[in-house]
Coordinates of C-alpha atoms in Angstrom, one line a residue:
S1 CA -6.9 22.1 -26.7
K2 CA -3.5 23.4 -25.7
N3 CA -4.8 25.0 -22.5
R4 CA -6.5 21.8 -21.4
D5 CA -3.3 19.8 -22.1
M6 CA -1.3 22.3 -20.0
N7 CA -3.8 21.9 -17.1
T8 CA -3.4 18.1 -17.3
I9 CA 0.4 18.5 -17.1
Y10 CA 0.0 20.8 -14.0
I11 CA -2.4 18.3 -12.4
Y12 CA 0.1 15.5 -13.1
F13 CA 2.9 17.3 -11.3
I14 CA 0.6 18.3 -8.4
H15 CA -0.2 14.6 -8.1
I16 CA 3.5 13.8 -8.0
V17 CA 3.9 16.3 -5.1
F18 CA 1.1 14.7 -3.2
N19 CA 2.4 11.2 -3.9
T20 CA 5.9 12.2 -2.5
T21 CA 4.4 14.1 0.4
W22 CA 2.3 11.1 1.5
S23 CA 5.4 9.0 2.0
I24 CA 7.1 11.7 4.0
V25 CA 4.1 12.3 6.2
F26 CA 3.2 8.7 6.7
F27 CA 6.6 7.0 7.1
G28 CA 8.8 10.0 8.2
M29 CA 6.5 12.0 10.4
H30 CA 4.1 9.2 11.4
Q31 CA 1.1 11.5 11.0
I32 CA -1.6 9.0 10.1
L33 CA -4.6 11.4 9.9
L34 CA -2.7 13.9 7.7
A35 CA -1.5 11.0 5.6
L36 CA -5.1 9.9 5.1
V37 CA -6.2 13.4 4.0
I38 CA -3.2 13.5 1.5
L39 CA -4.2 10.0 0.3
L40 CA -7.8 11.0 -0.4
I41 CA -6.5 14.1 -2.3
L42 CA -4.1 11.8 -4.2
I43 CA -6.9 9.4 -5.2
F44 CA -9.0 12.3 -6.4
L45 CA -6.2 13.6 -8.5
I46 CA -5.6 10.2 -10.0
I47 CA -9.2 9.9 -11.0
I48 CA -9.1 13.3 -12.6
L49 CA -5.9 12.2 -14.5
I50 CA -7.6 9.0 -15.6
L51 CA -10.5 10.9 -17.1
R52 CA -8.2 13.3 -18.9
F53 CA -5.8 10.7 -20.2
K54 CA -8.7 8.8 -21.7
R55 CA -9.2 11.7 -24.1
V56 CA -5.6 11.8 -25.1
N57 CA -4.1 8.3 -25.0
M58 CA -5.8 5.0 -24.2
L59 CA -2.6 3.3 -23.2
S60 CA -2.0 6.1 -20.5
Y61 CA -5.6 5.7 -19.5
Y62 CA -5.3 1.9 -19.0
L63 CA -2.0 2.2 -17.2
M64 CA -3.4 4.6 -14.6
I65 CA -6.1 2.2 -13.6
P66 CA -3.8 -0.3 -11.8
Y67 CA -2.0 2.7 -10.3
L68 CA -5.3 3.9 -8.8
F69 CA -6.0 0.4 -7.3
G70 CA -2.5 0.3 -6.0
V71 CA -2.9 3.6 -4.2
A72 CA -6.4 3.0 -3.0
M73 CA -6.1 -0.6 -1.8
P74 CA -3.8 -1.8 0.9

């Protein structure tokens, strides 16, 4: 539905904010614990996006999986 699609878009942009914030907090501010919290939130948001993308577009779904591994694994 249109409302669910808009929510997915909002989640995507919130995920972008957390992705950018992580770099600033980790590399710029050297706040390791806060960066870890942001990273966990980011991983959670990516998993939500993967589940939502699966319903919309399988290519988007498959492309998010390596992204999740890239974020979650050092």
